[in-house]
mmCIF file with all atom_site columns, C-alpha atoms and ligand atoms in Angstrom:
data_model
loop_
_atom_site.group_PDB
_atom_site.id
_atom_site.type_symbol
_atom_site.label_atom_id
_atom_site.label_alt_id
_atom_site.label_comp_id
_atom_site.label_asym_id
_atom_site.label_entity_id
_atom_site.label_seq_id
_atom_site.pdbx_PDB_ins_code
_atom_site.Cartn_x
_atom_site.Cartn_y
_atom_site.Cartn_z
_atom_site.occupancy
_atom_site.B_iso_or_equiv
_atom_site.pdbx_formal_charge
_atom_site.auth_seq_id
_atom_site.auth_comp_id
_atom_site.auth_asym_id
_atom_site.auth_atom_id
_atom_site.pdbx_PDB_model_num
ATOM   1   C CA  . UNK T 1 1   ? 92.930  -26.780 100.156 1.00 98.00 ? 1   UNK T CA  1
ATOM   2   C CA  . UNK T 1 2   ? 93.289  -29.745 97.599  1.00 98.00 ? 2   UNK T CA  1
ATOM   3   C CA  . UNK T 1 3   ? 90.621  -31.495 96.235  1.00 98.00 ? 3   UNK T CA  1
ATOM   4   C CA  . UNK T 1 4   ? 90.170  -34.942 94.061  1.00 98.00 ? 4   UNK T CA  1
ATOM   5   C CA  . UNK T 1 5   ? 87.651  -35.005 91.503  1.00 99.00 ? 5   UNK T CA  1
ATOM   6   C CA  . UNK T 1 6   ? 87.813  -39.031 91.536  1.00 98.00 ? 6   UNK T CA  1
ATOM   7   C CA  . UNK T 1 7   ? 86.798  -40.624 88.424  1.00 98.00 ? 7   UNK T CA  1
ATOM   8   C CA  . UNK T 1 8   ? 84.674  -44.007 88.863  1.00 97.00 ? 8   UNK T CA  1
ATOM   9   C CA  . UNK T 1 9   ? 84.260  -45.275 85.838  1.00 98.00 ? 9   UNK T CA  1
ATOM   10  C CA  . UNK T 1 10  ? 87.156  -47.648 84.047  1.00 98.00 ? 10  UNK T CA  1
ATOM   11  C CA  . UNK T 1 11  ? 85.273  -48.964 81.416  1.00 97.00 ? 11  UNK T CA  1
ATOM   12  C CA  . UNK T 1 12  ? 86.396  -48.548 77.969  1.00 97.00 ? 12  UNK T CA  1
ATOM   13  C CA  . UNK T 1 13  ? 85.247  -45.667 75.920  1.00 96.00 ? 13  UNK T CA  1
ATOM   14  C CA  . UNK T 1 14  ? 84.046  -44.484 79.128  1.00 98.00 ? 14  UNK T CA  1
ATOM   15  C CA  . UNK T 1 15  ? 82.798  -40.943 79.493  1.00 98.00 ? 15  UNK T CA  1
ATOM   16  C CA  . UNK T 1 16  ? 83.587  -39.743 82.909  1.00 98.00 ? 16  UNK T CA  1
ATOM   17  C CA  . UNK T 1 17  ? 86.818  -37.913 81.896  1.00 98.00 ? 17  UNK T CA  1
ATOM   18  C CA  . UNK T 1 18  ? 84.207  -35.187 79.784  1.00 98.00 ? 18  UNK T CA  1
ATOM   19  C CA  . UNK T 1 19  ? 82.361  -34.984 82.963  1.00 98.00 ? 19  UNK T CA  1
ATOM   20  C CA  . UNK T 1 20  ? 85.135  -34.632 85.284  1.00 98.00 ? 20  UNK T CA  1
ATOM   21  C CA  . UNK T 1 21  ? 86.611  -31.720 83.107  1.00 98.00 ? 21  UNK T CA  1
ATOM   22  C CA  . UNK T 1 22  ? 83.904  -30.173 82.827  1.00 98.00 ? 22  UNK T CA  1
ATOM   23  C CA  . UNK T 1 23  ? 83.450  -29.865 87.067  1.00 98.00 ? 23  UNK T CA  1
ATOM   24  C CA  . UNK T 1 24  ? 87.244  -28.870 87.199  1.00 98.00 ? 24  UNK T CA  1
ATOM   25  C CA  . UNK T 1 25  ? 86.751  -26.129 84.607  1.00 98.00 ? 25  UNK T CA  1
ATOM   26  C CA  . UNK T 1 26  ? 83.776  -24.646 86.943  1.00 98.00 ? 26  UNK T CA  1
ATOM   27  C CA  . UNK T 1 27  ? 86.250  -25.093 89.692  1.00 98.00 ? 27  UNK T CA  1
ATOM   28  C CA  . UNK T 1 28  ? 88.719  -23.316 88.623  1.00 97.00 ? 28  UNK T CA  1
ATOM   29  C CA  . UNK T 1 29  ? 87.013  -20.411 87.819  1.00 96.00 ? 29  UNK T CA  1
ATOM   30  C CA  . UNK T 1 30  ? 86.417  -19.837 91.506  1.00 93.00 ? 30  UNK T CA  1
ATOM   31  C CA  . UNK T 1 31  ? 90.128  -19.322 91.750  1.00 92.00 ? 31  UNK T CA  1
ATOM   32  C CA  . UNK T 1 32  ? 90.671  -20.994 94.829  1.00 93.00 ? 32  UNK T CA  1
ATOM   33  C CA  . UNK T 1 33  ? 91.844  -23.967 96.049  1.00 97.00 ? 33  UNK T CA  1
ATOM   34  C CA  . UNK T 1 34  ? 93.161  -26.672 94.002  1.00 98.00 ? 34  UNK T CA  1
ATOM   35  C CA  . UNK T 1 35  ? 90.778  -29.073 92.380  1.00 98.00 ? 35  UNK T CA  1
ATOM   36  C CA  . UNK T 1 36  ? 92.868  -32.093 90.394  1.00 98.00 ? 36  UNK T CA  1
ATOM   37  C CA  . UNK T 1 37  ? 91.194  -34.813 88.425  1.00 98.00 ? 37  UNK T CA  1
ATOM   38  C CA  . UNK T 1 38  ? 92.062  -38.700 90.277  1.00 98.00 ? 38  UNK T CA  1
ATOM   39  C CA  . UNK T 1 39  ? 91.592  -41.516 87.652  1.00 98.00 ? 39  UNK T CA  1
ATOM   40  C CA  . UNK T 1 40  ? 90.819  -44.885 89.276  1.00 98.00 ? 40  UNK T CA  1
ATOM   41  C CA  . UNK T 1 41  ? 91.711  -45.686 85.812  1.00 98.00 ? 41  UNK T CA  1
ATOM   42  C CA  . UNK T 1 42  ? 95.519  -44.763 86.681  1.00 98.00 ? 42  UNK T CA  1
ATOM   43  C CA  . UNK T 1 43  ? 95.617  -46.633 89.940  1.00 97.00 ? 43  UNK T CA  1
ATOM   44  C CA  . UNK T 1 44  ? 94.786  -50.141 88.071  1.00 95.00 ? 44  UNK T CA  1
ATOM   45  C CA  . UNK T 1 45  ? 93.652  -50.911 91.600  1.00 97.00 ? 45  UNK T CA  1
ATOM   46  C CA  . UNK T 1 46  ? 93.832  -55.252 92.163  1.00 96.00 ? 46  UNK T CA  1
ATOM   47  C CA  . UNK T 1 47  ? 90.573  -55.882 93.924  1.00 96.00 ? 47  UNK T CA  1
ATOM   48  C CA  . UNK T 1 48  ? 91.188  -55.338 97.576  1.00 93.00 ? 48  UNK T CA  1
ATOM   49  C CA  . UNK T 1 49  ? 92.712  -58.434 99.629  1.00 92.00 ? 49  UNK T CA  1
ATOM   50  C CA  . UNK T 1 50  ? 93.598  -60.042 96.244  1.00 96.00 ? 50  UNK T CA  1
ATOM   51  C CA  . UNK T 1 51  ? 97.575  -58.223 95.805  1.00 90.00 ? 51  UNK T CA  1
ATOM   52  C CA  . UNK T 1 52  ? 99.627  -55.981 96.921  1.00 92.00 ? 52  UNK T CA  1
ATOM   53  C CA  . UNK T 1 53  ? 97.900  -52.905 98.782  1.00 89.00 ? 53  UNK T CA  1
ATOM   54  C CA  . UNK T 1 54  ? 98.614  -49.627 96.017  1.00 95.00 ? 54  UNK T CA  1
ATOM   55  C CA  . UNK T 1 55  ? 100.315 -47.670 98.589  1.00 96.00 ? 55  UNK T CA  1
ATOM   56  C CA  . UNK T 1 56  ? 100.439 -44.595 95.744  1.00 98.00 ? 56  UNK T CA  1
ATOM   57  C CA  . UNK T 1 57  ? 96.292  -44.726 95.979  1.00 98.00 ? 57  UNK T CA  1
ATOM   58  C CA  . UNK T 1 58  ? 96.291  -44.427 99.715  1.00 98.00 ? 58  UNK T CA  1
ATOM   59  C CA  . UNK T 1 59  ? 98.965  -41.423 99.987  1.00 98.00 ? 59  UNK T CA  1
ATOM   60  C CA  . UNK T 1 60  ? 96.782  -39.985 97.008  1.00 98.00 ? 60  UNK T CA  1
ATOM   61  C CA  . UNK T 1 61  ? 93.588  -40.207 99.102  1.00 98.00 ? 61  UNK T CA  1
ATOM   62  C CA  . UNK T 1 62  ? 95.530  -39.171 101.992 1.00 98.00 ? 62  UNK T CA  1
ATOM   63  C CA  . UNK T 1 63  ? 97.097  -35.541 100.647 1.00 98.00 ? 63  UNK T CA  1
ATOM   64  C CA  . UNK T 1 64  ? 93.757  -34.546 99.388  1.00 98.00 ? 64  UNK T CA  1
ATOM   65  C CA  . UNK T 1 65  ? 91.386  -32.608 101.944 1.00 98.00 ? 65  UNK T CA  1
ATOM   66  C CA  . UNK T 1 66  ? 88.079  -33.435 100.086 1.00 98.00 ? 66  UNK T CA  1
ATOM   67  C CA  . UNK T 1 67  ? 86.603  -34.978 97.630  1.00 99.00 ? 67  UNK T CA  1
ATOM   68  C CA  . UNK T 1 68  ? 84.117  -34.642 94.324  1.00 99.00 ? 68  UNK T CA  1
ATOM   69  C CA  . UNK T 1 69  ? 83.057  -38.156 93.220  1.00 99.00 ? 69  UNK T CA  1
ATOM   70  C CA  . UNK T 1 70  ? 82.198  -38.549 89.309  1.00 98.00 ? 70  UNK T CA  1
ATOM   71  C CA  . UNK T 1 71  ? 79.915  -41.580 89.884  1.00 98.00 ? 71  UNK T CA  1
ATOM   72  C CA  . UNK T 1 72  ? 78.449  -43.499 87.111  1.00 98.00 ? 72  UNK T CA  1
ATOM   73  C CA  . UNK T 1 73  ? 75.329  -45.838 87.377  1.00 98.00 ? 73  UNK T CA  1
ATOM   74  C CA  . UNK T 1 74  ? 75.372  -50.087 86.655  1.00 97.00 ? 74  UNK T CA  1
ATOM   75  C CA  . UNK T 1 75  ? 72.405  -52.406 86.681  1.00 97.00 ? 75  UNK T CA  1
ATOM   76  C CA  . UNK T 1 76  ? 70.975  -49.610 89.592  1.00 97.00 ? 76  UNK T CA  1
ATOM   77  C CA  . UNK T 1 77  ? 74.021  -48.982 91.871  1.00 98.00 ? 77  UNK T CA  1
ATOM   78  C CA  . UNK T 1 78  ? 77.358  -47.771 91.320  1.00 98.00 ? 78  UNK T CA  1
ATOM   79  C CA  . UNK T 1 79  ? 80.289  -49.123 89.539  1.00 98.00 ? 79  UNK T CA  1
ATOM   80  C CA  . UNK T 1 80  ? 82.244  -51.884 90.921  1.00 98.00 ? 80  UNK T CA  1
ATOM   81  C CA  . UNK T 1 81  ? 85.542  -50.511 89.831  1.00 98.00 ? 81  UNK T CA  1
ATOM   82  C CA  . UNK T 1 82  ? 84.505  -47.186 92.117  1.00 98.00 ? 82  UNK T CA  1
ATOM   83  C CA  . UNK T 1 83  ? 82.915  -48.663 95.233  1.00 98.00 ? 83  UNK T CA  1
ATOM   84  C CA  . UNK T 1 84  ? 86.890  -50.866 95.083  1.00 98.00 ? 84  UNK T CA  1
ATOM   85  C CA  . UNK T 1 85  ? 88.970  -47.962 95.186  1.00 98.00 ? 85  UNK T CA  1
ATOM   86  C CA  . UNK T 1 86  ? 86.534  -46.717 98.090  1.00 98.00 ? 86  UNK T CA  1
ATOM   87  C CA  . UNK T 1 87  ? 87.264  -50.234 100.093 1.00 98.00 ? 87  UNK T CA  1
ATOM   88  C CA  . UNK T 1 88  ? 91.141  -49.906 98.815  1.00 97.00 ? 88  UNK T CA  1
ATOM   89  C CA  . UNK T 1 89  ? 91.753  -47.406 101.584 1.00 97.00 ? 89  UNK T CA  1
ATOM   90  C CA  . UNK T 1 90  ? 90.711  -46.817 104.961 1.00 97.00 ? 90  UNK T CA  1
ATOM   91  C CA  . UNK T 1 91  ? 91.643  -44.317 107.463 1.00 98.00 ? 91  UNK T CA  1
ATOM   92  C CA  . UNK T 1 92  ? 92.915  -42.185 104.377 1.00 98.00 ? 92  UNK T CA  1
ATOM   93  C CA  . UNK T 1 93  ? 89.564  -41.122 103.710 1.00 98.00 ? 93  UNK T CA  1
ATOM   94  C CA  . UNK T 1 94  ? 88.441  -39.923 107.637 1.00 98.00 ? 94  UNK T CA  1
ATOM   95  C CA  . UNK T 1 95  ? 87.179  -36.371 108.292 1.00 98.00 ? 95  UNK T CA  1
ATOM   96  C CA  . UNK T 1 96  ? 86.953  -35.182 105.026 1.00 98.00 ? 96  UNK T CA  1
ATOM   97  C CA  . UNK T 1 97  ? 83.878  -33.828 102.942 1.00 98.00 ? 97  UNK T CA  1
ATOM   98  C CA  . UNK T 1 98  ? 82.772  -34.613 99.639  1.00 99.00 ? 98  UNK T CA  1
ATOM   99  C CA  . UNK T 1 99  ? 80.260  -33.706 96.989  1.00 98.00 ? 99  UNK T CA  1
ATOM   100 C CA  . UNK T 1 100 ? 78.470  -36.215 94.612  1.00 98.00 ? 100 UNK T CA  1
ATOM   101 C CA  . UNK T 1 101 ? 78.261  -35.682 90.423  1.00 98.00 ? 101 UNK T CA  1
ATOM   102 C CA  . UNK T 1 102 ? 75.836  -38.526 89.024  1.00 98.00 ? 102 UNK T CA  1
ATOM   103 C CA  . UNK T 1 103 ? 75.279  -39.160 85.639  1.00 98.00 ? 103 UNK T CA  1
ATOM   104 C CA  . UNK T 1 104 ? 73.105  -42.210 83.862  1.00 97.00 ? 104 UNK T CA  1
ATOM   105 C CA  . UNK T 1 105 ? 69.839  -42.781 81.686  1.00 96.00 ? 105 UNK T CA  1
ATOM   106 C CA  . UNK T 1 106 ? 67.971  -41.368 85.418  1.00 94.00 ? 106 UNK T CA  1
ATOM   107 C CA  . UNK T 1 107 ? 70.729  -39.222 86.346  1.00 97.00 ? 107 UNK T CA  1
ATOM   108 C CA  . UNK T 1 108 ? 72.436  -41.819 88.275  1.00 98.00 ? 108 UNK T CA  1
ATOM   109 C CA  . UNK T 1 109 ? 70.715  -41.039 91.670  1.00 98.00 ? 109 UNK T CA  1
ATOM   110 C CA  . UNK T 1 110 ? 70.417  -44.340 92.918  1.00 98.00 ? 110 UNK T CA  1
ATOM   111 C CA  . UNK T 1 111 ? 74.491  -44.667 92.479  1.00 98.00 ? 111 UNK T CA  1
ATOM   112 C CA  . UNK T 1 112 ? 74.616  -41.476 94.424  1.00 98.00 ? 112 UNK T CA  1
ATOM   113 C CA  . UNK T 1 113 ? 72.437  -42.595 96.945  1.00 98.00 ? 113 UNK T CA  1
ATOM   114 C CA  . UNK T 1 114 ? 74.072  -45.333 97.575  1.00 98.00 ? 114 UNK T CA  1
ATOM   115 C CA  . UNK T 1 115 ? 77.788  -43.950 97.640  1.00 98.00 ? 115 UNK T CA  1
ATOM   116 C CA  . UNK T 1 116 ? 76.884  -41.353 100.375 1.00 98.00 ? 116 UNK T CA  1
ATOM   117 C CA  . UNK T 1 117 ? 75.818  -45.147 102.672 1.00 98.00 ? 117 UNK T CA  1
ATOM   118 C CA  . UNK T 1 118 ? 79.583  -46.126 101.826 1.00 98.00 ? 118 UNK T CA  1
ATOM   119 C CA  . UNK T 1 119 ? 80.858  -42.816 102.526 1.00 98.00 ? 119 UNK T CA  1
ATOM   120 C CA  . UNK T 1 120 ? 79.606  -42.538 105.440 1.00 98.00 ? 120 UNK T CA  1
ATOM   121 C CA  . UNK T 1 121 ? 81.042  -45.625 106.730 1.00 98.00 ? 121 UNK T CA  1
ATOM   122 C CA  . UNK T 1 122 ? 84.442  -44.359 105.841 1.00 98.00 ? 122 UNK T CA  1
ATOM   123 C CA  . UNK T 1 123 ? 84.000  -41.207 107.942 1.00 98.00 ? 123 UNK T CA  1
ATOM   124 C CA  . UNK T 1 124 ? 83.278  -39.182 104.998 1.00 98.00 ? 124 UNK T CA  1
ATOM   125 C CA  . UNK T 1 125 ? 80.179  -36.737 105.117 1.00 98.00 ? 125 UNK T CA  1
ATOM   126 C CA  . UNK T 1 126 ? 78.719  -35.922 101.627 1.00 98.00 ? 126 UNK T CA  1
ATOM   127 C CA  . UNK T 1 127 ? 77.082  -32.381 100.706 1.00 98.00 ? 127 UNK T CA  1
ATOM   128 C CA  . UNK T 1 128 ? 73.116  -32.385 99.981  1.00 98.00 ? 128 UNK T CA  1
ATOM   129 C CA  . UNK T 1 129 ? 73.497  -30.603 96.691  1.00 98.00 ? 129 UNK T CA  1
ATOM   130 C CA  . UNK T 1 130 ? 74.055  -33.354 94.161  1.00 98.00 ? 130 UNK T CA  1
ATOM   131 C CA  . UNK T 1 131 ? 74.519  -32.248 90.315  1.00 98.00 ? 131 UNK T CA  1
ATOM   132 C CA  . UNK T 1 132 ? 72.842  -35.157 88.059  1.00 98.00 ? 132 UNK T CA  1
ATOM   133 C CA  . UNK T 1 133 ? 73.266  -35.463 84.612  1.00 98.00 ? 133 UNK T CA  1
ATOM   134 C CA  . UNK T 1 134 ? 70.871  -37.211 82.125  1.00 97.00 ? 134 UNK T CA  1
ATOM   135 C CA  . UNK T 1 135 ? 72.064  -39.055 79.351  1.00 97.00 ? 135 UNK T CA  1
ATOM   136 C CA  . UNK T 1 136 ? 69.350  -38.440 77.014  1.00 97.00 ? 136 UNK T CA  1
ATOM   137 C CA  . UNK T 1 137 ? 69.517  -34.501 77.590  1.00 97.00 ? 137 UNK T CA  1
ATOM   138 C CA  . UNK T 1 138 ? 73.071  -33.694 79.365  1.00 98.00 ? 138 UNK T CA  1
ATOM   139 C CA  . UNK T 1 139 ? 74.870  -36.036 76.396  1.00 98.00 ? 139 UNK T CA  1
ATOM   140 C CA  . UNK T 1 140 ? 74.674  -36.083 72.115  1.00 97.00 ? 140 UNK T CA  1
ATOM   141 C CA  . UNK T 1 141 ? 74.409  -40.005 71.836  1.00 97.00 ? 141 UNK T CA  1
ATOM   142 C CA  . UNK T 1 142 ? 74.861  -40.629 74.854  1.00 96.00 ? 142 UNK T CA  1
ATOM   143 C CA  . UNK T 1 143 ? 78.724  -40.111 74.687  1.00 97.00 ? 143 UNK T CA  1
ATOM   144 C CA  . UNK T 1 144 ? 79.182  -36.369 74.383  1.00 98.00 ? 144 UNK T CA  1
ATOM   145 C CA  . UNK T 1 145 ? 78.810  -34.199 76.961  1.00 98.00 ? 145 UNK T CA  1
ATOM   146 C CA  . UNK T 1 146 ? 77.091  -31.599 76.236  1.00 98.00 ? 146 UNK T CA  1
ATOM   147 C CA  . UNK T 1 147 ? 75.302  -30.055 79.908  1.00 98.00 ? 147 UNK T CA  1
ATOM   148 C CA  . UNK T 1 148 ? 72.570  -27.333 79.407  1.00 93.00 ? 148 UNK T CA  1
ATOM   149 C CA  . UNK T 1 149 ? 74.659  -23.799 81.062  1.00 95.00 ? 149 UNK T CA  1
ATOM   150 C CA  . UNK T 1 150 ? 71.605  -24.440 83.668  1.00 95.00 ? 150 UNK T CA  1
ATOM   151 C CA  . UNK T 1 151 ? 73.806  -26.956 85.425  1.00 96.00 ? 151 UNK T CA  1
ATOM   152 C CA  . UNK T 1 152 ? 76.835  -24.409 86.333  1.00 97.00 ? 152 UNK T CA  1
ATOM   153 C CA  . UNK T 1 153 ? 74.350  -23.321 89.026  1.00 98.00 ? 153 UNK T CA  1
ATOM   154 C CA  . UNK T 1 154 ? 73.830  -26.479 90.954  1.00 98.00 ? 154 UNK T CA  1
ATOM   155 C CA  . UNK T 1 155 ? 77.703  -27.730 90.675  1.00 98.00 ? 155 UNK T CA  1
ATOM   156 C CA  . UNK T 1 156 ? 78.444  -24.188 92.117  1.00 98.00 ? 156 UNK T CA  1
ATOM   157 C CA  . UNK T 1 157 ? 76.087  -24.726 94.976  1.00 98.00 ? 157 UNK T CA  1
ATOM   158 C CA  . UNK T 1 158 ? 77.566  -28.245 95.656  1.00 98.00 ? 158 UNK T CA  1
ATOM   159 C CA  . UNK T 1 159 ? 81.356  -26.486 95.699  1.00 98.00 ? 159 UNK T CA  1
ATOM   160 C CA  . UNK T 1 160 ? 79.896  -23.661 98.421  1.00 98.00 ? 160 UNK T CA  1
ATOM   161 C CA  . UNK T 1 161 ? 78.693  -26.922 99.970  1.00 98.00 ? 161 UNK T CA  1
ATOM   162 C CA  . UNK T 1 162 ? 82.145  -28.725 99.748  1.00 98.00 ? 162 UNK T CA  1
ATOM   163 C CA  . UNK T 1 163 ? 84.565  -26.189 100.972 1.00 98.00 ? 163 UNK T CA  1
ATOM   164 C CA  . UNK T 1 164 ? 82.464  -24.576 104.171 1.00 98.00 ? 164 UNK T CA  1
ATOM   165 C CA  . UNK T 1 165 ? 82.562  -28.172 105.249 1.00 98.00 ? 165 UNK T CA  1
ATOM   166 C CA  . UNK T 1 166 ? 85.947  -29.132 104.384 1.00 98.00 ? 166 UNK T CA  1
ATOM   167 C CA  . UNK T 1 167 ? 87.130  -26.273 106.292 1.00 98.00 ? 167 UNK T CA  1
ATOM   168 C CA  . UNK T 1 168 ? 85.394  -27.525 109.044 1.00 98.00 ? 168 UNK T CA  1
ATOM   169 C CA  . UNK T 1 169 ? 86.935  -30.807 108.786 1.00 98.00 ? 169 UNK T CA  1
ATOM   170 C CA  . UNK T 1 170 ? 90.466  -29.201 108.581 1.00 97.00 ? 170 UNK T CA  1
ATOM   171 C CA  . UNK T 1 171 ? 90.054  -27.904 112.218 1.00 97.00 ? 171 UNK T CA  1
ATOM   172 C CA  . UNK T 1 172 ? 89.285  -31.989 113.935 1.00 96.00 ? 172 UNK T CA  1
ATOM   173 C CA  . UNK T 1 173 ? 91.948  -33.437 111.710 1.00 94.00 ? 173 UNK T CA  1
HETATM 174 C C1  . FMN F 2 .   ? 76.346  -52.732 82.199  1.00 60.39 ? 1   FMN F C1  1
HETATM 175 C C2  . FMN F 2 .   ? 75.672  -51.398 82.203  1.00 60.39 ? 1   FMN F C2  1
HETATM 176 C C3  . FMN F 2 .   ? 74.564  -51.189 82.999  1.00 60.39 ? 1   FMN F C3  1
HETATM 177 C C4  . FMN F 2 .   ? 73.935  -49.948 83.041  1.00 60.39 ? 1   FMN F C4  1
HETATM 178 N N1  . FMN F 2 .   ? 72.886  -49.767 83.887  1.00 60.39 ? 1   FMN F N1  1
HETATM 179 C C5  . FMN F 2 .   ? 72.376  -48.529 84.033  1.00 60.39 ? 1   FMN F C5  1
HETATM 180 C C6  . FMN F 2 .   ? 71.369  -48.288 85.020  1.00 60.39 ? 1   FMN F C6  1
HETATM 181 O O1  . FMN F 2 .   ? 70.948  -49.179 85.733  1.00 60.39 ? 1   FMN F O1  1
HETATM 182 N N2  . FMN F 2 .   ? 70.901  -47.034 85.171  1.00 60.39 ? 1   FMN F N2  1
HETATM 183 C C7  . FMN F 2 .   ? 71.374  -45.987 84.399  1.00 60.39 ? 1   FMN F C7  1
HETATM 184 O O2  . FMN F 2 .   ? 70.934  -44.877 84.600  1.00 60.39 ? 1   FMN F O2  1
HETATM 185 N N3  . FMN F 2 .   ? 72.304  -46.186 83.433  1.00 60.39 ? 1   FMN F N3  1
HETATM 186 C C8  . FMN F 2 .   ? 72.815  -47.433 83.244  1.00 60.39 ? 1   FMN F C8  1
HETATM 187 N N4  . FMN F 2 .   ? 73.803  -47.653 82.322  1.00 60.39 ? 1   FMN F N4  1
HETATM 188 C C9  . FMN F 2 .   ? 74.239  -46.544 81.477  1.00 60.39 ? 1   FMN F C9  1
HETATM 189 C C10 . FMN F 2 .   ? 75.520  -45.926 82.022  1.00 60.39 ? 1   FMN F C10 1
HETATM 190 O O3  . FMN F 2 .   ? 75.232  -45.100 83.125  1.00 60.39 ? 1   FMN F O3  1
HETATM 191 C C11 . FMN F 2 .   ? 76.201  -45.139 80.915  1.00 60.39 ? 1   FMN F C11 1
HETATM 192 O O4  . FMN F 2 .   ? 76.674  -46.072 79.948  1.00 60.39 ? 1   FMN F O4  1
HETATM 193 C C12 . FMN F 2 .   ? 77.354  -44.292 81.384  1.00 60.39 ? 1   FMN F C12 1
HETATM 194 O O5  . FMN F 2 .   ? 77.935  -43.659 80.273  1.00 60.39 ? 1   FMN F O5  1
HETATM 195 C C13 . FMN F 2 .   ? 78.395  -45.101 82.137  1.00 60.39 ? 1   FMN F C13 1
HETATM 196 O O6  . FMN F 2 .   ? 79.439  -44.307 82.568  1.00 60.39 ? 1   FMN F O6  1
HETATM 197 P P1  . FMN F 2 .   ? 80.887  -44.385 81.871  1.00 60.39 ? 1   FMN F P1  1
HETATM 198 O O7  . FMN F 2 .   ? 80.668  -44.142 80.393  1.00 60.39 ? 1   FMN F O7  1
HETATM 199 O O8  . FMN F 2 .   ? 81.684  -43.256 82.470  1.00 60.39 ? 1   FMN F O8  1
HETATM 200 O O9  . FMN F 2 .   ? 81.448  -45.727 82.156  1.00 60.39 ? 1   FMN F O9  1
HETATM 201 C C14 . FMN F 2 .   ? 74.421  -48.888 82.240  1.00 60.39 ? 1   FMN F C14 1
HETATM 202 C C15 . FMN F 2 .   ? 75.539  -49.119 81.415  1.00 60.39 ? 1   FMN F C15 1
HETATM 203 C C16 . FMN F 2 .   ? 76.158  -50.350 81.405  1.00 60.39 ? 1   FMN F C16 1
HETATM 204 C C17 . FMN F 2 .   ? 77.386  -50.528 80.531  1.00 60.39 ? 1   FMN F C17 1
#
């Protein structure tokens, strides 16, 4: 199987990519499946219903068979530029599983609580393990990452998490 590790953030000097490498590294030492990082970045995504659908995003979501989201926190929710990539596609995302990475001054939980309400409007049914990173103890100045080896355990859990159920998902798509 294929999975996205979808980065949220787009903001400039933005630290998502250090976060999102760092879940693909534990990934691939699993040796299997594929795990690839998906920028949002990339996609430079118009807001939805304001230009041309980005038929590139939609085959992207499409080809992947779950997903990891890399989900920042804003002013207590989670970022605009995220939560318009989710609306930017539709049945693309159905019957697939994903797993939630938070990060923020409180671990971004109340982003990741409110992306699994989105997700599951788009058919997609999140994993309970959630790996949240603090920025005054995960991070050196709050821009690099620098995760206690502690946290290996819980992304690990979420990945058992995300692949039993994506398999499942396989079978009713
Ligand atoms: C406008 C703004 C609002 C923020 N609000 C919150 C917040 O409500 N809760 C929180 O935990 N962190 C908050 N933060 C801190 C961000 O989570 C932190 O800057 C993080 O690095 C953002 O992710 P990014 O660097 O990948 O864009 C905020 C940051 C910005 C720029």
């Amino acid at each position: 199987m294929k999975f996205g590790i979808i980065l949220g953030s787009t903001r400039e000097g933005r630290v998502s990519p250090q976060v999102g490498e760092y879940i693909k590294e534990i990934a691939k030492q699993r040796n299997e499946h594929e795990f690839e990082i998906v920028d949002v970045k990339e996609f430079d995504l118009p807001f939805m219903g304001t230009g041309e659908p980005n038929l590139k995003w939609n085959e992207t979501i499409k080809n992947l068979d779950g997903y990891i989201f890399i989900t920042q926190e804003y002013n207590h929710g989670l970022s605009a530029s995220l939560k318009n990539a989710l609306d930017s596609a539709r049945e693309e995302w159905f019957n697939k599983a994903a797993g939630i990475v938070s990060y923020g001054s409180g671990g971004g939980i109340r982003a990741a609580e409110q992306l699994r309400v989105i997700l599951s409007e788009q058919k997609v049914a999140s994993v309970r393990t959630n790996p949240a990173f603090n920025l005054f103890t995960d991070f050196e100045n709050f821009t690099t990452f620098k995760p206690g080896d502690h946290m290996a355990a819980g992304v690990n859990d979420m990945l058992d998490e995300l692949i039993s159920w994506s398999e499942a998902f396989k079978t009713i798509r």
